[in-house]
Amino acid sequence: MTQRIEQRLPRVFGHELSIEERDRRWALARHEMSTRGIECLIVSGFHSVLWEGQATLRWFTNLDIEGYLLFPRQGRPTLYSFVPAAKVTRLEGCWISDNRSGFPAFGESLVEGLKVLEVDSGTVAVLAVEGIYGEYGGFPYATMNVLMSSLPTVHFADAMSWFAPLRTIKSDEEIRMFEIGAGIAEEMFAAVAETAHEGVLDAEIRAAISAARIRAGCEPHSTSFYAQGKDIGPILDSGIMLEPGYSKPLEMGDIITAELTTRVNGYEIEFNQVWVLGEVDDELERMFAVAKASFEAGVATLRAGITQAELQRAMQAPLDEAGFTWFYPFFHGSGLMDEPPASGVRISNYADGREIERPYAPVTFEENMVLTFEPSVVTKERWGNDPTLPWIPRRGFALGSPVVVTADGCRVLAESWWKPEVIRLT
């Protein structure tokens, strides 16, 4: 095993996940494997879906490396990656001592590894990412085809249904990642306050956000959805992360709405925030108050033992009373990726603009679950007011931060400095 990172080159934030955390995770997985008669797991991970396609592989390896892990019920796991084996073993925080290059024939490498383990019958389960991410970040078909054709007497099964719940309850070390990320987020917010003045370009503010979190030790693929203007819609419509910065100066009366993450050891710590430069109209001021009330209703309601539906009702009530609606989930689970539970997602896939909701399976909250609260407040009037287009609200935003479920309620993980309020720029 490599030296711990503190002994050689500490990260900026100075905290690593321990070998004890590794052993805890591996024991959870192996207990389930024994219960279900699974001889081996094959875990895939790739930098897809805004890096969330890496989540399951990283949970087992503590490495941000694409590839496959052969994880036997007993014995030493083997990682097959694109990276030369010697380099992987030297990486700080590496939990895997047997690292090999699987490139360019990963399927064949995995077949050979299973044969070495003498797994030529029984059940082998595959793992990738689940839910919506499984549609475009799931276990690769080409690899699955090689495995099934090369090992016809092995039964291959999907392990996501039983694996996903293993990571919803966070350990103390995992919660510490969120606390570190929440502290780094304060640096991003300070960068906006220092940079966002009248006449400053969109690109300059976005660059300041990215620079602040990288200097503080975040992984460079921490995400930003950003938009500015007087009448902007929800972030994914008006501030796509992959868009370039614009030569659009900030003007008096503009708002900035952003979804910003800090990524610490892979964990996504997400904030949704609104900044205001100067005076805004009465409708926006009412929307700001409703967003604050929704967040506070969630904090007052969330505790172990209540259901997802109960939490959504509490957070939705201020919007219903004020005559606004929502566009994104009020909350979702958070970890190495966006996790269940999530409230109903209001979207439209129909040309005539019909509105639909896609709720996740019901969940009862437990202590040490981490959620991102992100109540969105949007107008019922559609953008462009054209009923032949998919429904997009005329204007709106989200406001929120991560919280952890406690024995008797919940705790806002940035409570020392963050409040569910709009920030007024000077």
CSV table of C-alpha atoms in Angstrom, one decimal, residues 3-387:
chain,number,residue,atom,x,y,z
A,3,GLN,CA,2.2,6.1,1.8
A,4,ARG,CA,-0.6,8.2,3.0
A,5,ILE,CA,-0.8,11.5,1.3
A,6,GLU,CA,-0.1,13.5,4.5
A,7,GLN,CA,3.3,12.0,4.6
A,8,ARG,CA,4.3,13.2,1.1
A,9,LEU,CA,2.3,15.9,-0.5
A,10,PRO,CA,-0.8,17.0,1.4
A,11,ARG,CA,-3.8,18.2,-0.6
A,12,VAL,CA,-4.8,21.8,-0.1
A,13,PHE,CA,-7.7,20.7,2.1
A,14,GLY,CA,-5.5,18.2,3.9
A,15,HIS,CA,-8.0,15.3,4.5
A,16,GLU,CA,-8.0,11.8,3.0
A,17,LEU,CA,-10.4,8.9,3.4
A,18,SER,CA,-8.8,6.2,5.6
A,19,ILE,CA,-8.1,2.5,5.1
A,20,GLU,CA,-10.8,1.9,7.8
A,21,GLU,CA,-13.3,3.6,5.5
A,22,ARG,CA,-12.2,1.3,2.7
A,23,ASP,CA,-12.7,-1.8,4.9
A,24,ARG,CA,-16.1,-0.6,6.0
A,25,ARG,CA,-17.3,-0.3,2.3
A,26,TRP,CA,-15.7,-3.6,1.2
A,27,ALA,CA,-17.3,-5.4,4.2
A,28,LEU,CA,-20.7,-4.0,3.3
A,29,ALA,CA,-20.4,-5.2,-0.3
A,30,ARG,CA,-19.1,-8.6,0.6
A,31,HIS,CA,-21.8,-9.2,3.1
A,32,GLU,CA,-24.4,-8.6,0.4
A,33,MET,CA,-22.4,-10.8,-2.0
A,34,SER,CA,-22.4,-13.7,0.5
A,35,THR,CA,-26.1,-13.3,1.2
A,36,ARG,CA,-26.9,-13.4,-2.5
A,37,GLY,CA,-24.4,-16.1,-3.6
A,38,ILE,CA,-22.4,-13.8,-5.8
A,39,GLU,CA,-18.8,-15.0,-6.6
A,40,CYS,CA,-17.5,-11.7,-7.9
A,41,LEU,CA,-18.4,-8.2,-8.8
A,42,ILE,CA,-17.3,-6.3,-11.9
A,43,VAL,CA,-17.5,-2.6,-11.4
A,44,SER,CA,-17.2,-0.1,-14.3
A,45,GLY,CA,-16.6,3.6,-14.1
A,46,PHE,CA,-16.1,6.3,-16.7
A,47,HIS,CA,-16.0,10.1,-16.9
A,48,SER,CA,-19.5,10.4,-18.3
A,49,VAL,CA,-22.6,12.2,-17.1
A,50,LEU,CA,-20.5,15.1,-15.7
A,51,TRP,CA,-18.1,12.6,-14.0
A,52,GLU,CA,-21.0,10.9,-12.2
A,53,GLY,CA,-20.4,7.8,-14.3
A,54,GLN,CA,-17.3,7.3,-12.1
A,55,ALA,CA,-19.2,7.2,-8.8
A,56,THR,CA,-19.5,3.4,-8.1
A,57,LEU,CA,-15.9,2.6,-9.2
A,58,ARG,CA,-14.6,5.4,-7.0
A,59,TRP,CA,-16.6,4.1,-4.0
A,60,PHE,CA,-14.6,0.9,-4.2
A,61,THR,CA,-11.2,2.3,-5.2
A,62,ASN,CA,-10.9,5.9,-3.9
A,63,LEU,CA,-9.5,6.7,-7.4
A,64,ASP,CA,-10.7,9.1,-10.1
A,65,ILE,CA,-9.6,6.7,-12.9
A,66,GLU,CA,-11.7,5.1,-15.6
A,67,GLY,CA,-11.8,1.4,-16.0
A,68,TYR,CA,-13.1,-1.8,-14.4
A,69,LEU,CA,-12.6,-3.4,-11.0
A,70,LEU,CA,-12.7,-7.2,-10.4
A,71,PHE,CA,-13.9,-7.5,-6.9
A,72,PRO,CA,-14.1,-11.1,-5.6
A,73,ARG,CA,-16.1,-12.2,-2.6
A,74,GLN,CA,-12.8,-13.4,-1.1
A,75,GLY,CA,-9.3,-12.3,-2.1
A,76,ARG,CA,-7.6,-9.3,-3.6
A,77,PRO,CA,-9.4,-7.0,-6.0
A,78,THR,CA,-7.8,-6.1,-9.4
A,79,LEU,CA,-8.2,-2.8,-11.2
A,80,TYR,CA,-8.0,-2.7,-15.0
A,81,SER,CA,-7.6,0.9,-16.2
A,82,PHE,CA,-6.3,3.0,-19.1
A,83,VAL,CA,-3.4,4.2,-16.8
A,84,PRO,CA,-0.1,2.3,-16.6
A,85,ALA,CA,-0.1,0.0,-13.6
A,86,ALA,CA,3.0,1.5,-12.0
A,87,LYS,CA,1.5,5.0,-12.0
A,88,VAL,CA,-1.8,3.8,-10.5
A,89,THR,CA,-0.1,2.1,-7.6
A,90,ARG,CA,1.8,5.3,-6.8
A,91,LEU,CA,-1.3,7.5,-6.7
A,92,GLU,CA,-2.0,8.8,-3.2
A,93,GLY,CA,-5.1,7.4,-1.6
A,94,CYS,CA,-5.0,4.3,-3.8
A,95,TRP,CA,-7.0,1.5,-2.1
A,96,ILE,CA,-6.1,-1.2,-4.8
A,97,SER,CA,-2.7,-2.9,-4.7
A,98,ASP,CA,-3.2,-5.0,-7.9
A,99,ASN,CA,-3.4,-2.5,-10.7
A,100,ARG,CA,-3.1,-3.5,-14.4
A,101,SER,CA,-3.6,-1.9,-17.8
A,102,GLY,CA,-6.7,-3.4,-19.4
A,103,PHE,CA,-6.3,-1.3,-22.6
A,104,PRO,CA,-7.4,-2.0,-25.3
A,105,ALA,CA,-9.3,-5.2,-24.6
A,106,PHE,CA,-11.0,-4.8,-21.2
A,107,GLY,CA,-13.5,-7.6,-21.7
A,108,GLU,CA,-10.7,-10.1,-22.5
A,109,SER,CA,-8.7,-8.9,-19.5
A,110,LEU,CA,-11.7,-9.4,-17.2
A,111,VAL,CA,-12.4,-12.9,-18.6
A,112,GLU,CA,-8.7,-13.8,-17.9
A,113,GLY,CA,-9.0,-12.4,-14.4
A,114,LEU,CA,-12.2,-14.5,-13.7
A,115,LYS,CA,-10.4,-17.6,-14.9
A,116,VAL,CA,-7.5,-17.0,-12.6
A,117,LEU,CA,-10.1,-16.7,-9.8
A,118,GLU,CA,-11.5,-20.0,-11.0
A,119,VAL,CA,-14.9,-18.4,-11.5
A,120,ASP,CA,-16.4,-20.5,-14.4
A,121,SER,CA,-19.9,-21.0,-13.0
A,122,GLY,CA,-22.2,-19.4,-10.5
A,123,THR,CA,-23.2,-15.7,-10.4
A,124,VAL,CA,-21.1,-12.7,-11.3
A,125,ALA,CA,-22.8,-9.3,-10.8
A,126,VAL,CA,-22.0,-6.1,-12.7
A,127,LEU,CA,-22.1,-2.6,-11.3
A,128,ALA,CA,-22.1,0.8,-12.9
A,129,VAL,CA,-24.4,3.7,-12.1
A,130,GLU,CA,-28.1,3.6,-11.6
A,131,GLY,CA,-31.3,5.6,-12.4
A,132,ILE,CA,-31.2,8.1,-15.1
A,133,TYR,CA,-27.4,7.9,-15.2
A,134,GLY,CA,-27.6,4.2,-16.1
A,135,GLU,CA,-29.1,5.2,-19.5
A,136,TYR,CA,-26.0,6.9,-20.6
A,137,GLY,CA,-23.3,5.9,-18.1
A,138,GLY,CA,-24.2,2.3,-17.4
A,139,PHE,CA,-22.2,-0.9,-17.8
A,140,PRO,CA,-20.9,-1.0,-21.4
A,141,TYR,CA,-22.7,-3.4,-23.8
A,142,ALA,CA,-19.5,-4.3,-25.7
A,143,THR,CA,-17.8,-5.5,-22.5
A,144,MET,CA,-20.9,-7.4,-21.4
A,145,ASN,CA,-21.0,-9.1,-24.7
A,146,VAL,CA,-17.4,-10.3,-24.4
A,147,LEU,CA,-18.0,-11.6,-20.9
A,148,MET,CA,-21.2,-13.5,-21.8
A,149,SER,CA,-19.8,-15.1,-25.0
A,150,SER,CA,-16.5,-16.1,-23.3
A,151,LEU,CA,-18.0,-17.5,-20.1
A,152,PRO,CA,-21.3,-19.1,-21.1
A,153,THR,CA,-21.7,-21.1,-17.9
A,154,VAL,CA,-21.5,-18.0,-15.7
A,155,HIS,CA,-24.8,-16.2,-14.8
A,156,PHE,CA,-24.3,-12.5,-15.1
A,157,ALA,CA,-26.7,-10.3,-13.0
A,158,ASP,CA,-27.2,-6.6,-12.3
A,159,ALA,CA,-26.2,-5.6,-8.8
A,160,MET,CA,-27.5,-2.0,-8.8
A,161,SER,CA,-30.8,-2.7,-7.0
A,162,TRP,CA,-29.0,-3.9,-3.8
A,163,PHE,CA,-25.8,-1.9,-4.1
A,164,ALA,CA,-27.3,1.6,-4.4
A,165,PRO,CA,-28.7,1.7,-0.8
A,166,LEU,CA,-25.3,0.8,0.7
A,167,ARG,CA,-24.0,4.3,0.0
A,168,THR,CA,-27.0,6.3,1.0
A,169,ILE,CA,-26.2,6.3,4.7
A,170,LYS,CA,-23.0,8.3,5.0
A,171,SER,CA,-20.1,7.6,7.4
A,172,ASP,CA,-18.5,10.3,9.6
A,173,GLU,CA,-15.6,10.5,7.1
A,174,GLU,CA,-18.0,11.0,4.2
A,175,ILE,CA,-19.9,13.7,6.0
A,176,ARG,CA,-16.5,15.3,6.7
A,177,MET,CA,-16.0,15.6,2.9
A,178,PHE,CA,-19.2,17.6,2.7
A,179,GLU,CA,-18.1,19.9,5.5
A,180,ILE,CA,-14.8,20.5,3.8
A,181,GLY,CA,-16.6,21.2,0.5
A,182,ALA,CA,-19.0,23.6,2.2
A,183,GLY,CA,-16.1,25.5,3.6
A,184,ILE,CA,-14.5,25.8,0.1
A,185,ALA,CA,-17.8,27.0,-1.3
A,186,GLU,CA,-17.5,30.1,0.9
A,187,GLU,CA,-14.3,31.0,-1.1
A,188,MET,CA,-16.4,30.8,-4.3
A,189,PHE,CA,-19.0,33.1,-2.9
A,190,ALA,CA,-16.3,35.5,-1.8
A,191,ALA,CA,-14.9,35.4,-5.4
A,192,VAL,CA,-18.4,36.4,-6.8
A,193,ALA,CA,-18.7,39.3,-4.3
A,194,GLU,CA,-15.2,40.6,-5.2
A,195,THR,CA,-15.7,40.2,-9.0
A,196,ALA,CA,-19.3,40.8,-9.8
A,197,HIS,CA,-19.7,44.6,-10.4
A,198,GLU,CA,-21.4,46.7,-13.0
A,199,GLY,CA,-19.7,46.2,-16.4
A,200,VAL,CA,-17.9,43.0,-15.5
A,201,LEU,CA,-18.3,40.3,-18.2
A,202,ASP,CA,-20.0,36.9,-17.6
A,203,ALA,CA,-16.7,35.1,-18.4
A,204,GLU,CA,-14.8,37.0,-15.7
A,205,ILE,CA,-17.2,36.0,-13.0
A,206,ARG,CA,-17.3,32.4,-14.0
A,207,ALA,CA,-13.5,32.3,-14.2
A,208,ALA,CA,-13.2,33.7,-10.7
A,209,ILE,CA,-15.5,31.0,-9.4
A,210,SER,CA,-13.5,28.2,-11.0
A,211,ALA,CA,-10.1,29.7,-9.8
A,212,ALA,CA,-11.3,30.0,-6.2
A,213,ARG,CA,-12.3,26.4,-5.8
A,214,ILE,CA,-9.3,25.0,-7.6
A,215,ARG,CA,-6.9,27.0,-5.4
A,216,ALA,CA,-8.8,25.7,-2.4
A,217,GLY,CA,-8.2,22.1,-3.5
A,218,CYS,CA,-11.3,21.0,-5.4
A,219,GLU,CA,-11.1,18.6,-8.3
A,220,PRO,CA,-11.1,20.6,-11.5
A,221,HIS,CA,-14.2,19.0,-12.9
A,222,SER,CA,-16.4,20.6,-10.2
A,223,THR,CA,-19.3,22.0,-12.1
A,224,SER,CA,-20.9,25.4,-12.7
A,225,PHE,CA,-24.2,26.2,-14.2
A,226,TYR,CA,-24.3,30.0,-14.4
A,227,ALA,CA,-26.6,32.7,-15.9
A,228,GLN,CA,-27.0,36.4,-15.5
A,229,GLY,CA,-29.6,38.9,-16.7
A,230,LYS,CA,-32.9,40.5,-15.9
A,231,ASP,CA,-35.3,37.8,-16.9
A,232,ILE,CA,-33.6,34.5,-17.0
A,233,GLY,CA,-35.0,31.0,-16.8
A,234,PRO,CA,-33.9,28.0,-14.8
A,235,ILE,CA,-30.2,27.2,-14.9
A,236,LEU,CA,-30.2,24.2,-17.2
A,237,ASP,CA,-32.0,26.2,-19.8
A,238,SER,CA,-30.1,29.5,-19.5
A,239,GLY,CA,-26.7,28.6,-18.1
A,240,ILE,CA,-25.5,25.3,-19.4
A,241,MET,CA,-22.1,24.4,-18.0
A,242,LEU,CA,-20.5,23.6,-21.4
A,243,GLU,CA,-21.3,27.0,-22.9
A,244,PRO,CA,-18.4,29.4,-23.2
A,245,GLY,CA,-18.2,32.6,-21.2
A,246,TYR,CA,-19.9,35.5,-22.9
A,247,SER,CA,-18.9,39.1,-23.5
A,248,LYS,CA,-22.0,40.1,-21.6
A,249,PRO,CA,-21.5,42.8,-19.0
A,250,LEU,CA,-23.4,42.8,-15.7
A,251,GLU,CA,-25.9,45.6,-15.5
A,252,MET,CA,-27.8,47.2,-12.7
A,253,GLY,CA,-31.0,45.3,-12.0
A,254,ASP,CA,-29.5,42.0,-13.2
A,255,ILE,CA,-29.6,38.8,-11.1
A,256,ILE,CA,-27.0,36.0,-11.2
A,257,THR,CA,-28.3,32.5,-10.7
A,258,ALA,CA,-25.9,29.7,-10.3
A,259,GLU,CA,-25.6,26.0,-9.3
A,260,LEU,CA,-22.1,25.5,-8.1
A,261,THR,CA,-20.4,22.4,-6.8
A,262,THR,CA,-17.2,21.8,-5.0
A,263,ARG,CA,-15.9,18.2,-5.5
A,264,VAL,CA,-13.8,16.8,-2.6
A,265,ASN,CA,-12.5,13.3,-3.0
A,266,GLY,CA,-15.2,12.8,-5.5
A,267,TYR,CA,-18.1,14.0,-3.3
A,268,GLU,CA,-20.3,16.6,-4.8
A,269,ILE,CA,-21.2,19.5,-2.5
A,270,GLU,CA,-23.8,21.6,-4.3
A,271,PHE,CA,-25.1,25.1,-3.7
A,272,ASN,CA,-27.8,27.0,-5.6
A,273,GLN,CA,-27.5,30.7,-5.1
A,274,VAL,CA,-28.9,34.0,-6.4
A,275,TRP,CA,-27.0,37.3,-6.4
A,276,VAL,CA,-28.6,40.7,-7.2
A,277,LEU,CA,-27.0,43.9,-8.5
A,278,GLY,CA,-29.1,46.9,-7.6
A,279,GLU,CA,-32.9,47.0,-7.5
A,280,VAL,CA,-35.2,44.3,-9.0
A,281,ASP,CA,-38.9,44.2,-9.6
A,282,ASP,CA,-41.6,43.2,-7.1
A,283,GLU,CA,-42.2,39.8,-8.6
A,284,LEU,CA,-38.6,38.7,-8.2
A,285,GLU,CA,-38.6,40.0,-4.6
A,286,ARG,CA,-41.6,37.9,-3.9
A,287,MET,CA,-40.0,34.9,-5.5
A,288,PHE,CA,-36.9,35.4,-3.3
A,289,ALA,CA,-39.0,35.3,-0.2
A,290,VAL,CA,-40.8,32.2,-1.3
A,291,ALA,CA,-37.6,30.3,-2.0
A,292,LYS,CA,-36.3,31.2,1.5
A,293,ALA,CA,-39.6,30.0,3.0
A,294,SER,CA,-39.4,26.7,1.1
A,295,PHE,CA,-35.9,26.0,2.2
A,296,GLU,CA,-36.7,26.8,5.8
A,297,ALA,CA,-39.8,24.6,5.7
A,298,GLY,CA,-37.6,21.8,4.6
A,299,VAL,CA,-35.2,22.3,7.4
A,300,ALA,CA,-38.1,22.4,9.9
A,301,THR,CA,-39.6,19.2,8.5
A,302,LEU,CA,-36.8,16.9,7.7
A,303,ARG,CA,-35.9,14.2,10.2
A,304,ALA,CA,-35.3,10.5,10.3
A,305,GLY,CA,-38.6,8.5,9.8
A,306,ILE,CA,-40.5,10.9,7.5
A,307,THR,CA,-41.1,10.1,3.9
A,308,GLN,CA,-40.0,11.9,0.7
A,309,ALA,CA,-43.7,12.8,0.0
A,310,GLU,CA,-44.0,14.5,3.4
A,311,LEU,CA,-40.9,16.6,2.8
A,312,GLN,CA,-42.0,17.6,-0.6
A,313,ARG,CA,-45.4,18.7,0.7
A,314,ALA,CA,-43.8,21.0,3.3
A,315,MET,CA,-41.4,22.6,0.8
A,316,GLN,CA,-44.0,23.0,-1.9
A,317,ALA,CA,-46.6,24.7,0.3
A,318,PRO,CA,-45.0,28.2,0.2
A,319,LEU,CA,-45.0,28.0,-3.7
A,320,ASP,CA,-48.6,27.0,-3.9
A,321,GLU,CA,-49.7,29.7,-1.5
A,322,ALA,CA,-47.8,32.4,-3.5
A,323,GLY,CA,-49.0,31.3,-6.9
A,324,PHE,CA,-45.6,30.0,-8.2
A,325,THR,CA,-44.5,26.6,-9.3
A,326,TRP,CA,-41.3,24.6,-9.6
A,327,PHE,CA,-39.1,23.2,-12.4
A,328,TYR,CA,-36.5,21.0,-10.6
A,329,PRO,CA,-36.6,18.7,-7.6
A,330,PHE,CA,-37.0,20.3,-4.3
A,331,PHE,CA,-34.2,18.0,-3.0
A,332,HIS,CA,-32.1,15.0,-4.0
A,333,GLY,CA,-29.7,12.6,-2.3
A,334,SER,CA,-26.0,13.5,-2.6
A,335,GLY,CA,-22.7,11.7,-2.5
A,336,LEU,CA,-20.3,10.7,-5.2
A,337,MET,CA,-23.2,11.4,-7.5
A,338,ASP,CA,-26.7,12.7,-7.3
A,339,GLU,CA,-28.6,10.0,-5.5
A,340,PRO,CA,-32.2,9.1,-4.7
A,341,PRO,CA,-34.3,10.2,-3.1
A,342,ALA,CA,-35.6,13.1,-5.2
A,343,SER,CA,-38.9,14.8,-5.3
A,344,GLY,CA,-41.0,14.9,-8.5
A,345,VAL,CA,-39.2,16.4,-11.4
A,346,ARG,CA,-41.4,18.7,-13.5
A,347,ILE,CA,-40.5,18.5,-17.1
A,348,SER,CA,-42.1,18.4,-20.5
A,349,ASN,CA,-41.2,16.2,-23.5
A,350,TYR,CA,-44.2,17.0,-25.5
A,351,ALA,CA,-44.4,19.4,-28.5
A,352,ASP,CA,-47.7,20.7,-27.2
A,353,GLY,CA,-46.1,21.6,-23.8
A,354,ARG,CA,-48.0,19.1,-21.7
A,355,GLU,CA,-46.5,19.1,-18.2
A,356,ILE,CA,-45.5,15.8,-16.6
A,357,GLU,CA,-43.9,14.7,-13.4
A,358,ARG,CA,-41.6,11.7,-12.9
A,359,PRO,CA,-41.3,10.9,-9.2
A,360,TYR,CA,-38.7,8.5,-7.8
A,361,ALA,CA,-39.6,5.5,-5.7
A,362,PRO,CA,-40.8,6.4,-2.2
A,363,VAL,CA,-38.1,6.7,0.4
A,364,THR,CA,-38.1,7.0,4.2
A,365,PHE,CA,-35.3,9.2,5.5
A,366,GLU,CA,-32.7,7.8,7.8
A,367,GLU,CA,-30.0,9.4,10.0
A,368,ASN,CA,-26.8,10.4,8.2
A,369,MET,CA,-28.4,10.6,4.7
A,370,VAL,CA,-27.1,13.7,3.0
A,371,LEU,CA,-29.5,15.7,0.8
A,372,THR,CA,-29.1,18.7,-1.4
A,373,PHE,CA,-32.0,21.1,-0.8
A,374,GLU,CA,-32.6,23.1,-4.0
A,375,PRO,CA,-36.2,24.5,-4.1
A,376,SER,CA,-36.8,26.2,-7.4
A,377,VAL,CA,-39.3,28.9,-7.7
A,378,VAL,CA,-40.5,29.7,-11.2
A,379,THR,CA,-43.4,31.5,-12.9
A,380,LYS,CA,-46.4,29.6,-14.2
A,381,GLU,CA,-46.2,31.7,-17.4
A,382,ARG,CA,-44.1,30.0,-20.0
A,383,TRP,CA,-41.0,31.4,-21.7
A,384,GLY,CA,-42.1,32.9,-25.0
A,385,ASN,CA,-45.7,32.2,-24.1
A,386,ASP,CA,-45.9,29.7,-27.1
A,387,PRO,CA,-48.0,26.7,-26.2
